[in-house]
Coordinates of C-alpha atoms and ligand atoms in Angstrom, one line a residue:
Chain A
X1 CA -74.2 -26.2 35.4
X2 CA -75.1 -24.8 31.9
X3 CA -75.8 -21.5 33.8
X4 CA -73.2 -21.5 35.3
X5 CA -70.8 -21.4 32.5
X6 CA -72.6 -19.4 30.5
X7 CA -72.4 -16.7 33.8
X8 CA -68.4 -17.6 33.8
X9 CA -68.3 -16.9 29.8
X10 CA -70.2 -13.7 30.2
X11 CA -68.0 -12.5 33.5
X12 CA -64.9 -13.0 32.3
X13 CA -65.6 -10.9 29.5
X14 CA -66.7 -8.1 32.0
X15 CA -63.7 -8.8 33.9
X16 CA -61.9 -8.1 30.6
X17 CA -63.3 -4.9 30.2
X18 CA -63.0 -3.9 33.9
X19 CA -59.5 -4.5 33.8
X20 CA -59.0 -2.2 30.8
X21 CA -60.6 0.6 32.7
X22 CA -58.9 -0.2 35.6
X23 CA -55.4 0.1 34.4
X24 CA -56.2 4.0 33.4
X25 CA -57.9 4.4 36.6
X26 CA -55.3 2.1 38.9
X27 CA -52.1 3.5 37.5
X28 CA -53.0 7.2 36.0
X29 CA -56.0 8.1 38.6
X30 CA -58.2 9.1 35.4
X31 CA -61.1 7.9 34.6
X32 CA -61.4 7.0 30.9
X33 CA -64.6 7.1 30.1
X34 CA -64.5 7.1 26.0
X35 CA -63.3 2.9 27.1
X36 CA -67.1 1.9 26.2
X37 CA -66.8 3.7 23.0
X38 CA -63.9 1.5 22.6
X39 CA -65.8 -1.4 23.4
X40 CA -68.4 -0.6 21.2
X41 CA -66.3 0.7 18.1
X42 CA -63.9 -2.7 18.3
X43 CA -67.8 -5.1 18.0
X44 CA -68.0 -3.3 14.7
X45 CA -64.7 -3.4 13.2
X46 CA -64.5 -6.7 14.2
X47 CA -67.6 -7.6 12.4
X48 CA -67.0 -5.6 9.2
X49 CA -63.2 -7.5 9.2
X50 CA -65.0 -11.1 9.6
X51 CA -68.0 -9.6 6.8
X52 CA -65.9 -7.7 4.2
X53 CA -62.5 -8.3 4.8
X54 CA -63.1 -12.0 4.8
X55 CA -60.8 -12.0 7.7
X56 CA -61.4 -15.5 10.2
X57 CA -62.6 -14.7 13.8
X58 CA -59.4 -15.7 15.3
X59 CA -56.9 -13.6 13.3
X60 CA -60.0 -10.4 13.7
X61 CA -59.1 -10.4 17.7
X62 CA -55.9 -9.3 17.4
X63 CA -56.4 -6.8 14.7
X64 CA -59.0 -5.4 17.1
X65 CA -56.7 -5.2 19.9
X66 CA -54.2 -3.2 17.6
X67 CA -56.7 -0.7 16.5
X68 CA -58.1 -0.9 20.2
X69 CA -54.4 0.0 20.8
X70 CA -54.5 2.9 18.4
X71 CA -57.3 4.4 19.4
X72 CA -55.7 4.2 23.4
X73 CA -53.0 6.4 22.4
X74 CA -55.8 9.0 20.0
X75 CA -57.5 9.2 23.3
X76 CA -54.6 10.3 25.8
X77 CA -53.7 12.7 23.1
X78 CA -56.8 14.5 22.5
X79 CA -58.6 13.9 25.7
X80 CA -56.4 14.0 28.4
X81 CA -52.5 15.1 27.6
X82 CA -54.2 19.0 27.0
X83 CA -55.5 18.9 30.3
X84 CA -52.9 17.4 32.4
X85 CA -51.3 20.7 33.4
X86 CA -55.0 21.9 35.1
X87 CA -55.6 21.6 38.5
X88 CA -58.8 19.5 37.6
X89 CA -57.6 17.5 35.3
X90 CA -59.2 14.7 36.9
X91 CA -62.3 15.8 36.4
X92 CA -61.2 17.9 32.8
X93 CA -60.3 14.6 31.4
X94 CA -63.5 12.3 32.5
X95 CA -65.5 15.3 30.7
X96 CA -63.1 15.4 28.0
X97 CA -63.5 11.6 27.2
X98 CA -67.3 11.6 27.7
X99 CA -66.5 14.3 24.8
X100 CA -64.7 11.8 23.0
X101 CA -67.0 9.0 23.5
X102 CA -69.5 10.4 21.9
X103 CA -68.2 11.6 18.7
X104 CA -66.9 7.9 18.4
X105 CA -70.6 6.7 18.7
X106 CA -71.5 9.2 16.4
X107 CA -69.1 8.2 14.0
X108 CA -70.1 4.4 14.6
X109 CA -73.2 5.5 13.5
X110 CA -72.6 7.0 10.6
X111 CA -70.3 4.6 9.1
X112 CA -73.0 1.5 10.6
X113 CA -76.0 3.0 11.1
X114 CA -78.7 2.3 13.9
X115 CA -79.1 -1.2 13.3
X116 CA -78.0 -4.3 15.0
X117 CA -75.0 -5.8 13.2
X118 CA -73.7 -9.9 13.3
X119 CA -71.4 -12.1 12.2
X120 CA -71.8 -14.7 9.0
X121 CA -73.6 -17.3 10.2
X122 CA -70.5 -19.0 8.9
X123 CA -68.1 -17.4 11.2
X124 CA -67.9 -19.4 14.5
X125 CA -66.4 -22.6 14.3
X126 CA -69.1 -25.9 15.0
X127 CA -67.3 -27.5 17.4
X128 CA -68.8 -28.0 21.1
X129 CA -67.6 -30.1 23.9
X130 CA -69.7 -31.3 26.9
X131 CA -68.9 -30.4 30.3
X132 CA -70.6 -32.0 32.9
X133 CA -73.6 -32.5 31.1
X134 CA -73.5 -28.8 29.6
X135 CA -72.8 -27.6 25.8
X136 CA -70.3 -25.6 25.6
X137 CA -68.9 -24.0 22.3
X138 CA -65.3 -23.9 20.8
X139 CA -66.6 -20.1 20.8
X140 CA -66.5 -20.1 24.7
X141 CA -63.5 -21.9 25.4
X142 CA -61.6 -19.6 23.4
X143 CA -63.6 -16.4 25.1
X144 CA -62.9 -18.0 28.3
X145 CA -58.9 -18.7 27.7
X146 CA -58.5 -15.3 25.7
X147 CA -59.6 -13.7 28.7
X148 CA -57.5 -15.4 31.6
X149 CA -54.4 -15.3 29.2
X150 CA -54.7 -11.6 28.8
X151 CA -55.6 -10.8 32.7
X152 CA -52.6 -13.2 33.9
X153 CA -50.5 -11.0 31.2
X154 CA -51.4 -8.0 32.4
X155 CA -51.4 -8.7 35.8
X156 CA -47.8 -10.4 35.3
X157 CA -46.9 -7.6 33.0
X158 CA -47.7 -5.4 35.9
X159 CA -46.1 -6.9 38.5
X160 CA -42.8 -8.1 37.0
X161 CA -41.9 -6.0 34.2
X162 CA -39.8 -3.1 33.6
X163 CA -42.7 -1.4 32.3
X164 CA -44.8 -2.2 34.9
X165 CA -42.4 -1.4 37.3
X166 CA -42.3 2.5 35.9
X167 CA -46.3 2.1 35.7
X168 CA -46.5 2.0 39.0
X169 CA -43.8 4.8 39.5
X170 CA -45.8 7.0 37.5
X171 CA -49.2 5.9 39.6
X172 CA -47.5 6.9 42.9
X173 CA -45.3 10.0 41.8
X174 CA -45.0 11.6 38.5
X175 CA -42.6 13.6 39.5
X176 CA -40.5 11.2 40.9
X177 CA -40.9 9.0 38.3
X178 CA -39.7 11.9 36.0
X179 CA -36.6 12.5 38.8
X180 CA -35.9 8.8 37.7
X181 CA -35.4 8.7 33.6
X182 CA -38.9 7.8 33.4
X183 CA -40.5 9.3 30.1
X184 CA -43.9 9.4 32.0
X185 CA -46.2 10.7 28.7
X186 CA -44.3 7.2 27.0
X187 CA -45.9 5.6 29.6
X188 CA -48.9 7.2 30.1
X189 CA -49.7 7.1 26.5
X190 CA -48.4 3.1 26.6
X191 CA -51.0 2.4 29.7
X192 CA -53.6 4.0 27.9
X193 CA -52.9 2.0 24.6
X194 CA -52.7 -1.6 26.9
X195 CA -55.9 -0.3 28.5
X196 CA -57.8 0.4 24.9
X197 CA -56.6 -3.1 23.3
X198 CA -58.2 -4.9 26.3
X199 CA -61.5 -3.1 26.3
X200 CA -61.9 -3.8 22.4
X201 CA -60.8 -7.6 22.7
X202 CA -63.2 -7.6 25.0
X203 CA -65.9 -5.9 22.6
X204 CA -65.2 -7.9 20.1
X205 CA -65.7 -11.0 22.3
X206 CA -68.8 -9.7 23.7
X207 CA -70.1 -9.2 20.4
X208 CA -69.0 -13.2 19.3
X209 CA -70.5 -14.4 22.7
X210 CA -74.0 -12.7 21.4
X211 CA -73.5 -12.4 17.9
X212 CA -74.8 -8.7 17.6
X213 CA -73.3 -5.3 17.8
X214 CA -75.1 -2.4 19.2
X215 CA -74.6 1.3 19.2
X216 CA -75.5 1.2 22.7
X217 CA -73.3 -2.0 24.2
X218 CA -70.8 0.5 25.4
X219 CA -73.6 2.7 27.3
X220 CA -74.7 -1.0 29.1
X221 CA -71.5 -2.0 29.7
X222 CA -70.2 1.2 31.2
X223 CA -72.2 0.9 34.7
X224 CA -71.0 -2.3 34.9
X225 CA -67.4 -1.7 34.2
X226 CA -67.5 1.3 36.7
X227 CA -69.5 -0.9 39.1
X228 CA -66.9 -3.8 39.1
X229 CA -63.8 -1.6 39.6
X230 CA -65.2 0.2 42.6
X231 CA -66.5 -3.5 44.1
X232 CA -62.9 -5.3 43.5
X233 CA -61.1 -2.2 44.8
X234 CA -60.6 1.1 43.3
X235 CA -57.0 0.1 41.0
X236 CA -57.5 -3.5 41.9
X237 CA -56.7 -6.1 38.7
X238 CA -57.5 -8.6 40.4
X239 CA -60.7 -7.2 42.2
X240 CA -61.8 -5.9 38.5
X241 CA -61.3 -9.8 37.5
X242 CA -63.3 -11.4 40.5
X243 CA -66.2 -8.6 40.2
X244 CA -66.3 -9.0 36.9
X245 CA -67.0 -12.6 37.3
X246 CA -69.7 -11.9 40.1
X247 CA -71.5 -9.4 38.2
X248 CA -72.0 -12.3 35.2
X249 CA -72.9 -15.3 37.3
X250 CA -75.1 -13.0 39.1
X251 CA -77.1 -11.4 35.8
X252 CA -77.2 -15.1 34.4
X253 CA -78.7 -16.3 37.4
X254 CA -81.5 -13.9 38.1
X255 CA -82.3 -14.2 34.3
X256 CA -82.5 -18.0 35.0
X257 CA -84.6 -18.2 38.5
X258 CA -86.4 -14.7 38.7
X259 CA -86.7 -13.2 35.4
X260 CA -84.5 -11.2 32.8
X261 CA -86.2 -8.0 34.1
X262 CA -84.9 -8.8 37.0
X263 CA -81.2 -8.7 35.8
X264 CA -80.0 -5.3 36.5
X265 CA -82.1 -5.3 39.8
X266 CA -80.1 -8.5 41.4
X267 CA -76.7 -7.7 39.9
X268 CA -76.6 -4.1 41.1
X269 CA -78.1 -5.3 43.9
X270 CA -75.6 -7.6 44.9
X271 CA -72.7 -5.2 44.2
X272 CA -74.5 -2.9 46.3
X273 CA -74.5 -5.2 49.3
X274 CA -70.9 -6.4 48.9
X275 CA -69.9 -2.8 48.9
X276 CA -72.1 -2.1 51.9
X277 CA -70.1 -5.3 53.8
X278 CA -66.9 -4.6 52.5
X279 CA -66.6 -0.5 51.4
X280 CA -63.0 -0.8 50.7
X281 CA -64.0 -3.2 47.9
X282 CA -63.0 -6.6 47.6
X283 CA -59.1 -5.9 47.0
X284 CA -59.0 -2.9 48.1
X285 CA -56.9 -1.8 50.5
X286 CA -58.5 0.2 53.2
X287 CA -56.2 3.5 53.0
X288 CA -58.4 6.1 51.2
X289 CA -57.0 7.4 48.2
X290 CA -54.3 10.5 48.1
X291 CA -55.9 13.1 46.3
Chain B
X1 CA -14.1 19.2 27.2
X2 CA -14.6 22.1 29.3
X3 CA -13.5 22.0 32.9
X4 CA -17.0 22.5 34.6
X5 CA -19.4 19.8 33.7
X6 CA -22.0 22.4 34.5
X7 CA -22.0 25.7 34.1
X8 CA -25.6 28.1 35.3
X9 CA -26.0 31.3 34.1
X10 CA -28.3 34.3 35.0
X11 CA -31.1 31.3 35.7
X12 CA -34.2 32.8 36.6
X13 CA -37.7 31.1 37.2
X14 CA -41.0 32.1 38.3
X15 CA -44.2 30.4 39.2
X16 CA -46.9 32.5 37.9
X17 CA -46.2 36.1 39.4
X18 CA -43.7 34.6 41.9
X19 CA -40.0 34.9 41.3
X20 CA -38.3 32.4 42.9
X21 CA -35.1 32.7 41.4
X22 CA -33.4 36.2 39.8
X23 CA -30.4 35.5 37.7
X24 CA -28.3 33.0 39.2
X25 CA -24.9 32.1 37.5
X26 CA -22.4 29.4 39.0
X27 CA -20.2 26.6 38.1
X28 CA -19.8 23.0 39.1
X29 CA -16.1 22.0 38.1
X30 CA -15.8 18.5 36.9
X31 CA -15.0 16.3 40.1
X32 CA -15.9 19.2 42.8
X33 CA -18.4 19.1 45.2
X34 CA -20.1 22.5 45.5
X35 CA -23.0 23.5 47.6
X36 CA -25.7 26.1 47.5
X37 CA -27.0 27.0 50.8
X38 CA -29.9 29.6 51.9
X39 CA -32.9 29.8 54.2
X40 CA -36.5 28.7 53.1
X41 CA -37.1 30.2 50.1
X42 CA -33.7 30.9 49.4
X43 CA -35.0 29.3 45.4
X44 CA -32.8 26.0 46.1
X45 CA -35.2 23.4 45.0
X46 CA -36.1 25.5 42.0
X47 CA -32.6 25.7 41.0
X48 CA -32.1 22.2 41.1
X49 CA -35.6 21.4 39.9
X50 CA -34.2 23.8 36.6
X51 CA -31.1 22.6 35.8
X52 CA -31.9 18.7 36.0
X53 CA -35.3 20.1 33.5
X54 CA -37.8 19.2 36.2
X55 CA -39.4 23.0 35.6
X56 CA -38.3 25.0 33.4
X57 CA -36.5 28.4 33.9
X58 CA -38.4 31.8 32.4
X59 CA -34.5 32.6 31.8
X60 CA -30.9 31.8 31.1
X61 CA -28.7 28.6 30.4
X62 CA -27.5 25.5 31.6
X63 CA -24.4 24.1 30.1
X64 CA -23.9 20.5 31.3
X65 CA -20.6 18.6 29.7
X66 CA -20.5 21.3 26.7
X67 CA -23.9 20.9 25.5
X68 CA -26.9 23.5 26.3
X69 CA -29.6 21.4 28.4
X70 CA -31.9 24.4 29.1
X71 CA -34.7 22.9 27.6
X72 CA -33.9 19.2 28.2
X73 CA -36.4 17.3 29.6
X74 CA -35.5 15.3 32.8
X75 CA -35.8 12.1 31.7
X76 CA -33.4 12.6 29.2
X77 CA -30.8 14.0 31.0
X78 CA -30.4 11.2 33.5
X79 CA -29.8 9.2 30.5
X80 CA -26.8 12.0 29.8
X81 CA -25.7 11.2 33.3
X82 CA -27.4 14.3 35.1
X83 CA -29.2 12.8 38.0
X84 CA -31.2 14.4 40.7
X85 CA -32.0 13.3 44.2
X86 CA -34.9 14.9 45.4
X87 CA -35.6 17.2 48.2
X88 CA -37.8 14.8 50.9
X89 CA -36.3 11.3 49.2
X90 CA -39.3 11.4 47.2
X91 CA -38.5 7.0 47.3
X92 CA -41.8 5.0 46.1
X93 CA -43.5 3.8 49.2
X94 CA -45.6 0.9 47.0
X95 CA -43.0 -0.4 45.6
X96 CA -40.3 -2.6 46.7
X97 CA -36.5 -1.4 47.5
X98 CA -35.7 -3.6 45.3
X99 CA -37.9 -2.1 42.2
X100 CA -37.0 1.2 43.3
X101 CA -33.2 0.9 42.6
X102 CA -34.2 -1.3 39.5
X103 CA -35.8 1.6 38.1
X104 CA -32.6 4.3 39.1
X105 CA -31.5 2.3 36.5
X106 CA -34.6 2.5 34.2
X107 CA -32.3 4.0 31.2
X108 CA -29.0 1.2 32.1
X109 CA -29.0 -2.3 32.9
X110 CA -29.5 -1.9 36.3
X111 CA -25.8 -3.4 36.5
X112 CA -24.9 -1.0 39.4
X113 CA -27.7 -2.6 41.9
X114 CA -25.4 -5.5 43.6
X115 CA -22.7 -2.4 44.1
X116 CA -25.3 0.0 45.6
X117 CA -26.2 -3.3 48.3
X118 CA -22.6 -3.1 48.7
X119 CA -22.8 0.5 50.1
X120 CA -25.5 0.1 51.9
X121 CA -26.1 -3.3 53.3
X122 CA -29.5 -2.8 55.0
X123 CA -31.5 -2.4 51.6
X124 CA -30.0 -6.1 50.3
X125 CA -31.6 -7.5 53.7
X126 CA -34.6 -5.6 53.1
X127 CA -34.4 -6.0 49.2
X128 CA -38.5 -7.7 49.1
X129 CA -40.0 -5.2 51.9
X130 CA -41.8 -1.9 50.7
X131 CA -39.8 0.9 50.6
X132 CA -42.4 2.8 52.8
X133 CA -41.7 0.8 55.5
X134 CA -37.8 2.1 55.7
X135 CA -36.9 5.2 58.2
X136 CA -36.0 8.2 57.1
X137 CA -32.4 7.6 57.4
X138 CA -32.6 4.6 55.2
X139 CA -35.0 6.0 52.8
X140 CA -32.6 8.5 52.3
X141 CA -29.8 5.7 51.5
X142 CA -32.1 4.1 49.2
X143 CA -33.0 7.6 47.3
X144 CA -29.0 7.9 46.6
X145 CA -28.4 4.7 46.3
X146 CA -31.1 4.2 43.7
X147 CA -29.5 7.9 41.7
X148 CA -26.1 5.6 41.7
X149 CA -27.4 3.2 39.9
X150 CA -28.0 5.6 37.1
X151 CA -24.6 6.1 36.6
X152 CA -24.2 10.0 37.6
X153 CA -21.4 11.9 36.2
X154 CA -23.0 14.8 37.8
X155 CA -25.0 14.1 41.1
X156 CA -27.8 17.1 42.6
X157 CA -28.8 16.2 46.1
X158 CA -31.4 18.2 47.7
X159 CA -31.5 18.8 51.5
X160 CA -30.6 15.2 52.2
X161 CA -30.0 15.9 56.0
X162 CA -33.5 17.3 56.1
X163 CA -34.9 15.6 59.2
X164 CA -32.3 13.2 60.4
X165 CA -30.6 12.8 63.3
X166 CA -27.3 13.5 63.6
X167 CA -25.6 10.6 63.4
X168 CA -27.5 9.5 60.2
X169 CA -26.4 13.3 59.1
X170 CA -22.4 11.9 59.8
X171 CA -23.6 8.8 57.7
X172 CA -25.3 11.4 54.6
X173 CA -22.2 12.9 54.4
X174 CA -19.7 10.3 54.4
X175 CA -22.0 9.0 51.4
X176 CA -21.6 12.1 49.9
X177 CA -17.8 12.5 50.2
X178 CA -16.9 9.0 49.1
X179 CA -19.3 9.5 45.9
X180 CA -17.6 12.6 45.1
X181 CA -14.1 10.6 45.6
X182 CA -15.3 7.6 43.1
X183 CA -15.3 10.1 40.5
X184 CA -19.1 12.0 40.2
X185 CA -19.0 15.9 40.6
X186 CA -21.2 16.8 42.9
X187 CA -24.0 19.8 43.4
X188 CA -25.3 19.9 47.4
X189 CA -28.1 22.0 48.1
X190 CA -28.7 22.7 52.1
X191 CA -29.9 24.4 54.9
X192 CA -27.7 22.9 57.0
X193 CA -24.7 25.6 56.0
X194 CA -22.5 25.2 58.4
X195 CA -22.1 21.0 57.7
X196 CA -22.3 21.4 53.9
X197 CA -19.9 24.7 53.3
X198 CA -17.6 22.4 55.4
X199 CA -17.4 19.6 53.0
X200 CA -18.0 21.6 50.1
X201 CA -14.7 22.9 47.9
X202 CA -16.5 26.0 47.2
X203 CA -19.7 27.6 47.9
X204 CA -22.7 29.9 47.2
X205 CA -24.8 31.6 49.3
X206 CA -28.4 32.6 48.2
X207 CA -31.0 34.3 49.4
X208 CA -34.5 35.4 48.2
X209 CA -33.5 34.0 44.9
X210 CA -30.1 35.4 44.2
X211 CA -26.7 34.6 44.7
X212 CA -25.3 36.8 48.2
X213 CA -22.0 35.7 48.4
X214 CA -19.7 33.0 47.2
X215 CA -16.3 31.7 47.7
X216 CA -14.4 28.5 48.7
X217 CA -16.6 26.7 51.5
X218 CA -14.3 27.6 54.1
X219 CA -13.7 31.0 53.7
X220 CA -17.3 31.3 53.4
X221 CA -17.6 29.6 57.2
X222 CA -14.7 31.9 58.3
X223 CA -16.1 35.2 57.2
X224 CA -18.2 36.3 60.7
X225 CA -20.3 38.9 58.5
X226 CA -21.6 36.1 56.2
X227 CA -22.8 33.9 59.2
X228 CA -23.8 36.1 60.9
X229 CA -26.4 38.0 58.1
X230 CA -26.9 34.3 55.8
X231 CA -26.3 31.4 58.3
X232 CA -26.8 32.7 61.5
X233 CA -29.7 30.6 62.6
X234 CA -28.3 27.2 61.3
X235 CA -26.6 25.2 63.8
X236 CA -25.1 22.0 63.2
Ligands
LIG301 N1 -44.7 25.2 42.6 C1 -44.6 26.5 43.1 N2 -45.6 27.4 42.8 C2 -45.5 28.6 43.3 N3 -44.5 29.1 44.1 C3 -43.5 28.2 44.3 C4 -43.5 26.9 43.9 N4 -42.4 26.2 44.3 C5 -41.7 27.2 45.0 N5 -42.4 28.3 45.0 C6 -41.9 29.6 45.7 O1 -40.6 29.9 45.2 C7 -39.8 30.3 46.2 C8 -38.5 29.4 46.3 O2 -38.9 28.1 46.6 P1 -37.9 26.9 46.7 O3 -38.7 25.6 46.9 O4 -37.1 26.9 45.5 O5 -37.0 27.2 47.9 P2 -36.0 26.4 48.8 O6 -34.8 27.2 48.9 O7 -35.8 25.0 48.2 O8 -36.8 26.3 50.1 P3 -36.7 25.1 51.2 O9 -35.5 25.3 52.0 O10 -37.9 25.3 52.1 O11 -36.8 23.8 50.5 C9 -40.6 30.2 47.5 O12 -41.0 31.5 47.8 C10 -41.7 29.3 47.2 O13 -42.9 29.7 47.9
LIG302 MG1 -36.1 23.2 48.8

């Protein structure tokens, strides 16, 4: 049982940051990879608010998610809008924000440097509960319910809102969308700014459900990410929420009953075979992407 | 207020080395329905495409209600009123019809929806159902149907016959005439000449980017020379 939260705590926030990525790559058909960078620079501030800006852990997530935001719209701006015009920009702008990623490590590590950063000991509230005969902290609860509030948003957001409906205008045809009234760089720019302050919420949660912060989380998480959009379905929110979920229950697991070295082996593994049962993906539809 | 809510002149664009269109000039008068017909290639779709700021021209002005929109961008002029259905419907097959005329009126309140239904009765039924899964005919009723809602004062339709059958043709135009008497001037581009000179107060006839001939539409249709050399292959 114990495990088995812990595997639900730790997928949801993969879920989290799958959905991030998914949104750019669902709606814009870019991939954005600078989003671990995000991930990685949001663990950070989020630290340094809780450590120097004596800022509580609760009111630090959604100053994260704003600077997550901000650094959403930095990204379309310098690593994709200049490209859009090429006839590669697909693949212009995935180089472009590997560019971008790493200049934001770099400048991670010159403001942190190399080490391994945590919060106060003081920072996480004391509180646990018992859940079927497993501890469970305040901690996880919250990472748990931040999570799910912010994928139902989205995912309602999506759906149901004027936004979301020109979202998915813009996803289908620009030009159209354009034909319509639609300002489609507003919305770009907005999708990439939703799609940043999800990623660093969830950095900032991974780095509370571990209490460290690593140059390199973004560069583990990234595989993952990209591993859980293709298995829920290319574009898929909910796919990217229920892969998500797999991939932690299935690392938490194999560390359990076969061994942490094992972790990446089973995990992968499992993808792997879901993708070889179901290649579409798990929500995706089986129409092969317009190119 | 001038008379002509738009007003084109000496419009000229290229893609790359291509020039598609070489100094074009005409009018729209406010209220009219005018058409610009021409083969494949004639440079219809990049006319429209320039004046409603989808591309934009390597030359010359557009003047829509008094103000110069040369270098408006799209979205903006739909907001102004200048609204653009596209050549192949261009509808959004993933979304719902409803959605689809919900964002025709992205810029308004959408307020115009339950009277577009009223026009066209099949998209309330089909209101929840993807808008992929309409014909062509119907798709082409939701495209205009989802420019009403934007509240036109000026309305560009390109090639909406393209591909229908006949009867749905009768049923385009009807649409187009009884939009044009509720008050919206109205720019038709076509191939089919013969059908939209017919309807059209006056006309201009292009070809490889430049204005042939011009004239009220059916003096235009009258003149054997101008069929003949410009329309000769249309039928209809
Ligand atoms: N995006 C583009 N890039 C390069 N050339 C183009 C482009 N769009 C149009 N052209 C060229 O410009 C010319 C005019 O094209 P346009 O689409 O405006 O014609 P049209 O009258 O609308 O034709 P149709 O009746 O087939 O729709 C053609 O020679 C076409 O090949
Ligand atoms: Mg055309």
């Amino acid at each position: 049982m114990q495990q088995l939260l812990n595997g639900v705590f730790l997928g949801s926030i993969y879920a989290l940051f799958a959905i991030g990525f998914t949104l750019v790559f669902g709606i814009l058909d870019r991939l954005n990879l600078a989003h671990p960078a995000v991930f990685a620079a949001a663990a950070f501030i989020g630290i340094e608010l809780v450590t120097l800006g004596g800022v509580s852990i609760w009111l630090a997530i959604p100053l994260v998610a704003g600077i997550g935001a901000l650094l959403g719209l930095v990204i379309e701006r310098v690593a994709f809008r200049p490209l859009r015009g090429r006839p590669d920009a697909h693949f212009a702008g995935l180089i472009s924000s590997i560019g971008l990623a790493g200049m934001i490590i770099a400048l991670l590590l010159w403001r942190y440097g190399p080490d391994t950063r945590r919060f106060p000991a003081d920072a996480f509230p004391a509180t646990t509960f018992e859940v079927a005969g497993a501890r469970v902290t305040l901690l996880q609860v919250a990472i748990l319910a931040i999570s799910i509030l912010l994928m139902v948003g989205l995912t309602w957001l999506v759906a149901r809102t004027r936004l979301g409906r020109a979202m998915r205008a813009v996803a289908e045809n620009p030009r159209a969308a354009t034909v319509l009234g639609i300002d489609v760089d507003r919305v770009t720019a907005t999708t990439f700014a939703l799609s940043s302050a999800l990623g660093a919420v969830a950095g900032a949660l991974f780095a509370m459900n571990v209490n460290s912060a690593q140059l390199g989380m973004g560069a583990a998480i990234e595989l993952k990410g990209l591993a859980v959009i293709i298995v829920g379905g290319m574009g898929s929110l909910p796919g990217a929420l229920v892969g998500g979920l797999l991939l932690g229950l299935a690392e938490v697991f194999a560390v359990q009953y076969i061994g942490s070295s094992w972790r990446d082996l089973v995990a992968f593994g499992m993808l792997f075979l879901l993708l070889v049962v179901r290649p579409q993906g798990l929500f995706g539809s089986r129409r092969v992407r317009e190119v | 207020m001038s008379e002509d809510i738009l007003t084109v002149e000496d419009l000229a664009v290229s893609y790359g080395r291509v020039q598609a269109v070489r100094g074009v000039s005409f009018t729209v008068p406010r209220g009219a329905l005018v058409t610009l017909v021409g083969a494949n290639g004639a440079g219809k779709t990049s006319i429209i495409n320039a004046v409603s700021g989808v591309v934009r021209p390597s030359s010359g002005r557009v003047t829509f209600q008094g103000k110069d929109v040369t270098r408006t961008p799209a979205h903006k002029l739909v907001r102004q009123g200048l609204v653009q259905v596209p050549e192949g419907r261009q509808i959004l097959a993933s979304l719902t019809i409803e959605e689809n005329l919900q964002l025709g009126g992205w810029h308004t309140s959408g307020g115009r929806t339950e009277e577009v239904y009223d026009r066209f009765p099949v998209l309330r039924e089909r209101r929840r159902l993807l808008a992929g899964s309409l014909s062509g005919g119907e798709q082409q009723m939701l495209a205009i149907g989802r420019a009403l809602v934007a509240e036109p004062s000026l309305m560009l339709l390109d090639e909406p016959s393209m591909g229908l059958a006949p009867k749905v043709v009768d049923e385009v135009f009807r649409v187009i005439q009884e939009i044009r008497a509720a008050g919206t001037s109205v720019l038709l581009v076509e191939q089919n000449a013969r059908r939209a000179l017919r309807a059209a107060d006056h006309g201009y006839v292009l070809a490889s980017g430049e204005v042939a001939r011009s004239g009220p539409g059916a003096e235009l249709l009258a003149d054997d020379a101008i069929v003949a050399a410009y329309l000769g292959l249309e039928t209809g």
